[in-house]
Amino acid sequence: MTVKKKWTVIPGFLALAAAATLLSAYSGASSSQGKLVEQPVKFVHAPHVAKAGMNCLYCHSAANKAPDPGNASVSTCMGCHTLVKPQSAEIKKIAAYYQKGQPIPWNRVHKVPDYVQFPHMRHVNAG
């Protein structure tokens, strides 16, 4: 490649990089990154998965057969938490939803653009 051609290719790559950056910024794909979303109940995966050794499918029972893994039902939570830390303030919140027969109204944390499809079942079933 000649020096003259190299200097015409570089602006093309820069323009492509700028276009990709703008597309990503305005697509909404990264709109939830770094934002703290308030939830009705504080939930941390680590104690359930790493410490207790629970399988993802215990709470997300549709994850291996549906595009959306869904959330655990309140009765699934209370299946353990009637005995495990029932006096915890967060578990008391879950118990209140359970007693009312209401699901926990979780607030969405991540939202990919409508044109993106991410079926969890393919990843769960792959191991």
JSON list of C-alpha atoms in Angstrom, two decimals:
[
{"chain": "A", "resi": 1, "resn": "MET", "atom": "CA", "xyz": [0.00, 0.00, 0.00]},
{"chain": "A", "resi": 2, "resn": "THR", "atom": "CA", "xyz": [1.39, 3.36, -0.96]},
{"chain": "A", "resi": 3, "resn": "VAL", "atom": "CA", "xyz": [1.72, 6.21, 1.52]},
{"chain": "A", "resi": 4, "resn": "LYS", "atom": "CA", "xyz": [-0.96, 8.18, -0.33]},
{"chain": "A", "resi": 5, "resn": "LYS", "atom": "CA", "xyz": [-3.48, 5.29, -0.13]},
{"chain": "A", "resi": 6, "resn": "LYS", "atom": "CA", "xyz": [-2.68, 4.72, 3.56]},
{"chain": "A", "resi": 7, "resn": "TRP", "atom": "CA", "xyz": [-3.59, 8.32, 4.36]},
{"chain": "A", "resi": 8, "resn": "THR", "atom": "CA", "xyz": [-6.94, 7.95, 2.58]},
{"chain": "A", "resi": 9, "resn": "VAL", "atom": "CA", "xyz": [-7.76, 4.72, 4.43]},
{"chain": "A", "resi": 10, "resn": "ILE", "atom": "CA", "xyz": [-7.14, 6.11, 7.93]},
{"chain": "A", "resi": 11, "resn": "PRO", "atom": "CA", "xyz": [-9.92, 8.76, 7.74]},
{"chain": "A", "resi": 12, "resn": "GLY", "atom": "CA", "xyz": [-12.26, 6.04, 6.49]},
{"chain": "A", "resi": 13, "resn": "PHE", "atom": "CA", "xyz": [-11.53, 3.88, 9.54]},
{"chain": "A", "resi": 14, "resn": "LEU", "atom": "CA", "xyz": [-11.95, 6.88, 11.84]},
{"chain": "A", "resi": 15, "resn": "ALA", "atom": "CA", "xyz": [-15.31, 7.72, 10.25]},
{"chain": "A", "resi": 16, "resn": "LEU", "atom": "CA", "xyz": [-16.42, 4.09, 10.65]},
{"chain": "A", "resi": 17, "resn": "ALA", "atom": "CA", "xyz": [-15.37, 4.07, 14.32]},
{"chain": "A", "resi": 18, "resn": "ALA", "atom": "CA", "xyz": [-17.20, 7.35, 14.95]},
{"chain": "A", "resi": 19, "resn": "ALA", "atom": "CA", "xyz": [-20.36, 6.02, 13.26]},
{"chain": "A", "resi": 20, "resn": "ALA", "atom": "CA", "xyz": [-20.25, 2.81, 15.32]},
{"chain": "A", "resi": 21, "resn": "THR", "atom": "CA", "xyz": [-19.82, 4.81, 18.53]},
{"chain": "A", "resi": 22, "resn": "LEU", "atom": "CA", "xyz": [-22.75, 7.09, 17.70]},
{"chain": "A", "resi": 23, "resn": "LEU", "atom": "CA", "xyz": [-24.95, 4.14, 16.74]},
{"chain": "A", "resi": 24, "resn": "SER", "atom": "CA", "xyz": [-24.16, 2.40, 20.02]},
{"chain": "A", "resi": 25, "resn": "ALA", "atom": "CA", "xyz": [-24.77, 5.55, 22.06]},
{"chain": "A", "resi": 26, "resn": "TYR", "atom": "CA", "xyz": [-28.16, 6.26, 20.47]},
{"chain": "A", "resi": 27, "resn": "SER", "atom": "CA", "xyz": [-29.40, 2.68, 20.21]},
{"chain": "A", "resi": 28, "resn": "GLY", "atom": "CA", "xyz": [-30.13, 2.38, 23.93]},
{"chain": "A", "resi": 29, "resn": "ALA", "atom": "CA", "xyz": [-27.95, -0.72, 24.14]},
{"chain": "A", "resi": 30, "resn": "SER", "atom": "CA", "xyz": [-25.83, 0.75, 26.92]},
{"chain": "A", "resi": 31, "resn": "SER", "atom": "CA", "xyz": [-28.50, 2.87, 28.57]},
{"chain": "A", "resi": 32, "resn": "SER", "atom": "CA", "xyz": [-28.60, 0.85, 31.78]},
{"chain": "A", "resi": 33, "resn": "GLN", "atom": "CA", "xyz": [-24.85, 0.55, 32.25]},
{"chain": "A", "resi": 34, "resn": "GLY", "atom": "CA", "xyz": [-23.74, 1.96, 35.57]},
{"chain": "A", "resi": 35, "resn": "LYS", "atom": "CA", "xyz": [-27.19, 3.05, 36.68]},
{"chain": "A", "resi": 36, "resn": "LEU", "atom": "CA", "xyz": [-28.51, 2.02, 40.06]},
{"chain": "A", "resi": 37, "resn": "VAL", "atom": "CA", "xyz": [-32.07, 0.79, 39.73]},
{"chain": "A", "resi": 38, "resn": "GLU", "atom": "CA", "xyz": [-34.10, 0.83, 42.93]},
{"chain": "A", "resi": 39, "resn": "GLN", "atom": "CA", "xyz": [-35.74, -2.52, 43.67]},
{"chain": "A", "resi": 40, "resn": "PRO", "atom": "CA", "xyz": [-38.58, -3.36, 46.06]},
{"chain": "A", "resi": 41, "resn": "VAL", "atom": "CA", "xyz": [-36.39, -6.02, 47.69]},
{"chain": "A", "resi": 42, "resn": "LYS", "atom": "CA", "xyz": [-32.60, -6.07, 47.91]},
{"chain": "A", "resi": 43, "resn": "PHE", "atom": "CA", "xyz": [-31.44, -9.20, 46.11]},
{"chain": "A", "resi": 44, "resn": "VAL", "atom": "CA", "xyz": [-27.89, -10.46, 45.61]},
{"chain": "A", "resi": 45, "resn": "HIS", "atom": "CA", "xyz": [-27.19, -13.54, 43.47]},
{"chain": "A", "resi": 46, "resn": "ALA", "atom": "CA", "xyz": [-23.87, -14.44, 45.17]},
{"chain": "A", "resi": 47, "resn": "PRO", "atom": "CA", "xyz": [-25.23, -15.89, 48.45]},
{"chain": "A", "resi": 48, "resn": "HIS", "atom": "CA", "xyz": [-27.74, -17.98, 46.53]},
{"chain": "A", "resi": 49, "resn": "VAL", "atom": "CA", "xyz": [-25.44, -19.28, 43.79]},
{"chain": "A", "resi": 50, "resn": "ALA", "atom": "CA", "xyz": [-21.87, -19.21, 45.09]},
{"chain": "A", "resi": 51, "resn": "LYS", "atom": "CA", "xyz": [-22.52, -19.76, 48.79]},
{"chain": "A", "resi": 52, "resn": "ALA", "atom": "CA", "xyz": [-25.64, -21.96, 48.79]},
{"chain": "A", "resi": 53, "resn": "GLY", "atom": "CA", "xyz": [-24.79, -23.66, 45.48]},
{"chain": "A", "resi": 54, "resn": "MET", "atom": "CA", "xyz": [-28.25, -23.18, 43.99]},
{"chain": "A", "resi": 55, "resn": "ASN", "atom": "CA", "xyz": [-28.74, -23.94, 40.31]},
{"chain": "A", "resi": 56, "resn": "CYS", "atom": "CA", "xyz": [-30.02, -21.05, 38.17]},
{"chain": "A", "resi": 57, "resn": "LEU", "atom": "CA", "xyz": [-32.99, -23.18, 37.10]},
{"chain": "A", "resi": 58, "resn": "TYR", "atom": "CA", "xyz": [-34.29, -23.41, 40.66]},
{"chain": "A", "resi": 59, "resn": "CYS", "atom": "CA", "xyz": [-35.37, -19.77, 40.56]},
{"chain": "A", "resi": 60, "resn": "HIS", "atom": "CA", "xyz": [-35.39, -19.15, 36.80]},
{"chain": "A", "resi": 61, "resn": "SER", "atom": "CA", "xyz": [-37.32, -22.31, 35.91]},
{"chain": "A", "resi": 62, "resn": "ALA", "atom": "CA", "xyz": [-38.05, -21.21, 32.32]},
{"chain": "A", "resi": 63, "resn": "ALA", "atom": "CA", "xyz": [-34.43, -20.35, 31.49]},
{"chain": "A", "resi": 64, "resn": "ASN", "atom": "CA", "xyz": [-33.79, -23.64, 29.66]},
{"chain": "A", "resi": 65, "resn": "LYS", "atom": "CA", "xyz": [-37.00, -23.65, 27.62]},
{"chain": "A", "resi": 66, "resn": "ALA", "atom": "CA", "xyz": [-38.05, -20.05, 26.95]},
{"chain": "A", "resi": 67, "resn": "PRO", "atom": "CA", "xyz": [-36.35, -16.94, 25.53]},
{"chain": "A", "resi": 68, "resn": "ASP", "atom": "CA", "xyz": [-36.92, -15.01, 28.78]},
{"chain": "A", "resi": 69, "resn": "PRO", "atom": "CA", "xyz": [-35.68, -16.72, 31.96]},
{"chain": "A", "resi": 70, "resn": "GLY", "atom": "CA", "xyz": [-38.28, -14.98, 34.13]},
{"chain": "A", "resi": 71, "resn": "ASN", "atom": "CA", "xyz": [-37.99, -14.39, 37.85]},
{"chain": "A", "resi": 72, "resn": "ALA", "atom": "CA", "xyz": [-38.61, -16.68, 40.77]},
{"chain": "A", "resi": 73, "resn": "SER", "atom": "CA", "xyz": [-42.14, -16.78, 42.07]},
{"chain": "A", "resi": 74, "resn": "VAL", "atom": "CA", "xyz": [-42.63, -15.47, 45.59]},
{"chain": "A", "resi": 75, "resn": "SER", "atom": "CA", "xyz": [-43.62, -18.98, 46.67]},
{"chain": "A", "resi": 76, "resn": "THR", "atom": "CA", "xyz": [-40.27, -20.27, 45.38]},
{"chain": "A", "resi": 77, "resn": "CYS", "atom": "CA", "xyz": [-38.47, -17.68, 47.54]},
{"chain": "A", "resi": 78, "resn": "MET", "atom": "CA", "xyz": [-40.57, -18.53, 50.57]},
{"chain": "A", "resi": 79, "resn": "GLY", "atom": "CA", "xyz": [-39.94, -22.25, 50.04]},
{"chain": "A", "resi": 80, "resn": "CYS", "atom": "CA", "xyz": [-36.51, -21.64, 51.57]},
{"chain": "A", "resi": 81, "resn": "HIS", "atom": "CA", "xyz": [-36.97, -18.38, 53.41]},
{"chain": "A", "resi": 82, "resn": "THR", "atom": "CA", "xyz": [-39.65, -19.60, 55.80]},
{"chain": "A", "resi": 83, "resn": "LEU", "atom": "CA", "xyz": [-36.64, -21.24, 57.49]},
{"chain": "A", "resi": 84, "resn": "VAL", "atom": "CA", "xyz": [-33.60, -19.34, 56.15]},
{"chain": "A", "resi": 85, "resn": "LYS", "atom": "CA", "xyz": [-33.27, -15.85, 57.65]},
{"chain": "A", "resi": 86, "resn": "PRO", "atom": "CA", "xyz": [-37.02, -15.31, 58.13]},
{"chain": "A", "resi": 87, "resn": "GLN", "atom": "CA", "xyz": [-36.37, -12.34, 60.48]},
{"chain": "A", "resi": 88, "resn": "SER", "atom": "CA", "xyz": [-34.33, -10.45, 57.88]},
{"chain": "A", "resi": 89, "resn": "ALA", "atom": "CA", "xyz": [-35.91, -7.13, 56.87]},
{"chain": "A", "resi": 90, "resn": "GLU", "atom": "CA", "xyz": [-35.64, -8.06, 53.18]},
{"chain": "A", "resi": 91, "resn": "ILE", "atom": "CA", "xyz": [-37.20, -11.50, 53.73]},
{"chain": "A", "resi": 92, "resn": "LYS", "atom": "CA", "xyz": [-40.04, -9.85, 55.63]},
{"chain": "A", "resi": 93, "resn": "LYS", "atom": "CA", "xyz": [-40.73, -7.78, 52.50]},
{"chain": "A", "resi": 94, "resn": "ILE", "atom": "CA", "xyz": [-40.89, -10.97, 50.43]},
{"chain": "A", "resi": 95, "resn": "ALA", "atom": "CA", "xyz": [-43.16, -12.58, 53.02]},
{"chain": "A", "resi": 96, "resn": "ALA", "atom": "CA", "xyz": [-45.52, -9.60, 52.80]},
{"chain": "A", "resi": 97, "resn": "TYR", "atom": "CA", "xyz": [-45.88, -10.08, 49.02]},
{"chain": "A", "resi": 98, "resn": "TYR", "atom": "CA", "xyz": [-46.38, -13.80, 49.62]},
{"chain": "A", "resi": 99, "resn": "GLN", "atom": "CA", "xyz": [-49.14, -13.21, 52.19]},
{"chain": "A", "resi": 100, "resn": "LYS", "atom": "CA", "xyz": [-50.93, -10.85, 49.77]},
{"chain": "A", "resi": 101, "resn": "GLY", "atom": "CA", "xyz": [-50.55, -13.33, 46.92]},
{"chain": "A", "resi": 102, "resn": "GLN", "atom": "CA", "xyz": [-48.71, -10.72, 44.85]},
{"chain": "A", "resi": 103, "resn": "PRO", "atom": "CA", "xyz": [-45.55, -11.05, 42.77]},
{"chain": "A", "resi": 104, "resn": "ILE", "atom": "CA", "xyz": [-42.58, -8.86, 43.62]},
{"chain": "A", "resi": 105, "resn": "PRO", "atom": "CA", "xyz": [-42.75, -5.86, 41.26]},
{"chain": "A", "resi": 106, "resn": "TRP", "atom": "CA", "xyz": [-39.12, -5.95, 40.11]},
{"chain": "A", "resi": 107, "resn": "ASN", "atom": "CA", "xyz": [-37.84, -3.00, 38.11]},
{"chain": "A", "resi": 108, "resn": "ARG", "atom": "CA", "xyz": [-36.06, -3.87, 34.87]},
{"chain": "A", "resi": 109, "resn": "VAL", "atom": "CA", "xyz": [-32.30, -3.38, 35.12]},
{"chain": "A", "resi": 110, "resn": "HIS", "atom": "CA", "xyz": [-31.14, -4.19, 31.59]},
{"chain": "A", "resi": 111, "resn": "LYS", "atom": "CA", "xyz": [-33.05, -3.47, 28.40]},
{"chain": "A", "resi": 112, "resn": "VAL", "atom": "CA", "xyz": [-31.55, -4.32, 25.06]},
{"chain": "A", "resi": 113, "resn": "PRO", "atom": "CA", "xyz": [-32.90, -2.67, 21.91]},
{"chain": "A", "resi": 114, "resn": "ASP", "atom": "CA", "xyz": [-35.99, -4.28, 20.37]},
{"chain": "A", "resi": 115, "resn": "TYR", "atom": "CA", "xyz": [-33.96, -5.59, 17.44]},
{"chain": "A", "resi": 116, "resn": "VAL", "atom": "CA", "xyz": [-31.73, -7.65, 19.77]},
{"chain": "A", "resi": 117, "resn": "GLN", "atom": "CA", "xyz": [-32.76, -11.17, 20.70]},
{"chain": "A", "resi": 118, "resn": "PHE", "atom": "CA", "xyz": [-30.98, -12.93, 23.54]},
{"chain": "A", "resi": 119, "resn": "PRO", "atom": "CA", "xyz": [-32.60, -16.29, 24.24]},
{"chain": "A", "resi": 120, "resn": "HIS", "atom": "CA", "xyz": [-31.14, -17.44, 27.55]},
{"chain": "A", "resi": 121, "resn": "MET", "atom": "CA", "xyz": [-32.20, -21.03, 26.85]},
{"chain": "A", "resi": 122, "resn": "ARG", "atom": "CA", "xyz": [-29.42, -21.49, 24.27]},
{"chain": "A", "resi": 123, "resn": "HIS", "atom": "CA", "xyz": [-26.80, -20.46, 26.82]},
{"chain": "A", "resi": 124, "resn": "VAL", "atom": "CA", "xyz": [-28.28, -22.43, 29.71]},
{"chain": "A", "resi": 125, "resn": "ASN", "atom": "CA", "xyz": [-28.65, -25.57, 27.61]},
{"chain": "A", "resi": 126, "resn": "ALA", "atom": "CA", "xyz": [-25.09, -25.23, 26.28]},
{"chain": "A", "resi": 127, "resn": "GLY", "atom": "CA", "xyz": [-23.83, -25.62, 29.84]}
]
